[in-house]
Amino acid sequence: MTRVTGLIDSNSLSAEDTSVVIIGAGPAGLTVGNLLRAAGVDCVVLECESREFIERRPRAGVIEEWAVRGLDRRGLASAHLLAAERHTACEFRLAGERHRFPYEELAGSRHHVYPQPLLVTDLMRSYVDERGGDLRCGVRDVRLHDIESERPSISYLCPGTGRRRLLRCAYVAGCDGARGVSRAALPEGRVRIARHDYGIGWLALLAEAPPSADCVLFGVHPDGFAGQMPRSPEVTRYYLQVPPGDDPAAWPDERVWAALRRRLAADGAPPPAEGRLVEKRVLDLHDYVVEPMAVGRLFLAGDAAHLVAPIAAKGMNLALHDAFLLGDALAARLTGADPEGAALGGYSGACLRRVWDYQEFSQWLSEVYHGAAVGDPFRAGTAVARLRRLFTSPRAAAAFAEQYLGTAERY
Ligand code: FAD
């Protein structure tokens, strides 16, 4: 476990030594922490929020089957996750018609419907309660030092005392999401950050209401995209395309339900079941990718390294993929199984191949969802053709299913 080594300098910084400091206790950070603890490697997870807060934060809802298998292989899939409802199809709604898309038949794989707070709660319980992992919540002003040296360190303000503390380590895992400090600590000129802005907003909604269909619904409509994602028998996520930067206050509940009814309308389909809207916020859709994902002893994982707009529900899956590779590589390096650190050396390249593939798919899908509503008849025509091809060409349908489920043999 972490060894407290006492004061290190005249500033009276309380310093400790550990092997890995993980910044951020989301899906990426907690997965890395669990893999290190399982291998007997000491680590500390620093998190700026409380445990209660992060175990309730609503976000993603579906996990691709390969990621569930990856968790299971590493002893991290709870019985609840393994028993979670699986989706085998989705439905597109276009011009009042319903087009069911049976992706399991085409890709041999499914989605597990498992809301992110449940996954985070499972990973937290495993890391803290079962493996005795060191988690420090509520930390403030986290700073990274000497990441290009062999002995980097992380300092932070302790919530209890308000004093700055120092953790010296061999490696740093930057898993602190899109708004964290790790990415900003990368030295200038050592990485390239590629960005893409869709110029589109999504009103993200969480309703205390049952879903009106047994699968995900995508409504392609001249007014704008609408999506329905079941989360549980009592809770449903909805998305509505809105202008970027739109004010959620401009969307009173009656306007939301009217827009959902209109954009998801189709022959024989029941309207969305209404309920209390417990989340209503506007996401401006954008992506970024940091290349490479590591500099010196700092390795980024998950949203800290790449953001993919929630268009194709890929972000948490990518975070898990990074975390599997990073956790396994750090454990191998620090237990002596990989003394040269070959897996760590290949980490960034191995992650980025899947990251770019998922980014391209999300961009492709964005045009299908939004092309009909941009006011350009040419783009509307090609967007609808792109979608219809999935219902008329078995080969196009199979390729889509593979990308939607992330089942390509190699990335
Ligand atoms: P995070 O989950 O963001 O975790 C980072 C952690 O670091 C947080 O706990 C944060 O509090 C902490 N932190 C931040 N700064 C600091 C700091 N300075 N010091 C210490 N700690 C810090 N993905 C899917 O795969 N499928 C979906 O269906 C899906 N739907 C989504 C819907 C919405 C509305 C949103 C917003 C996202 C969705 N995503 C989805 C994306 C998914 O939620 C993210 O990709 C995922 O949370 C990334 O995990 P992470 O561990 O990298 O980062």
Coordinates of N, CA, C and O in Angstrom, one line a residue, residues 7 11-14 156-165:
L7 N 7.7 14.7 5.7 CA 7.8 16.0 5.1 C 9.0 16.0 4.1 O 10.0 15.4 4.4
N11 N 8.4 23.8 2.6 CA 7.0 24.2 2.5 C 6.1 23.3 3.3 O 4.9 23.4 3.2
S12 N 6.7 22.3 3.9 CA 6.0 21.3 4.7 C 4.9 20.6 4.0 O 3.9 20.3 4.4
L13 N 5.3 20.2 2.7 CA 4.4 19.4 1.9 C 4.5 18.0 2.5 O 5.6 17.4 2.7
S14 N 3.3 17.4 2.8 CA 3.3 16.0 3.3 C 3.4 15.1 2.1 O 2.6 15.2 1.2
Y156 N -2.1 18.1 -4.5 CA -3.5 18.4 -4.4 C -3.8 19.0 -3.1 O -3.0 18.8 -2.1
L157 N -4.9 19.7 -3.0 CA -5.3 20.3 -1.7 C -6.2 19.3 -1.0 O -7.2 18.8 -1.6
C158 N -5.9 18.9 0.2 CA -6.6 17.9 0.9 C -7.9 18.6 1.4 O -7.9 19.7 2.0
P159 N -9.1 18.0 1.2 CA -10.4 18.6 1.6 C -10.5 18.8 3.1 O -11.1 19.8 3.5
G160 N -9.9 17.9 3.8 CA -10.1 17.9 5.3 C -9.3 19.1 5.9 O -9.8 19.9 6.7
T161 N -8.0 19.2 5.5 CA -7.1 20.2 6.2 C -6.9 21.4 5.4 O -6.4 22.4 5.9
G162 N -7.2 21.4 4.0 CA -6.9 22.5 3.2 C -5.4 22.6 2.8 O -5.0 23.6 2.2
R163 N -4.6 21.6 3.3 CA -3.2 21.7 3.0 C -2.8 20.9 1.8 O -3.5 20.0 1.4
R164 N -1.8 21.4 1.1 CA -1.3 20.7 -0.1 C -0.5 19.5 0.2 O 0.3 19.5 1.1
R165 N -0.8 18.4 -0.5 CA -0.2 17.1 -0.3 C 0.5 16.7 -1.6 O 0.0 17.0 -2.6

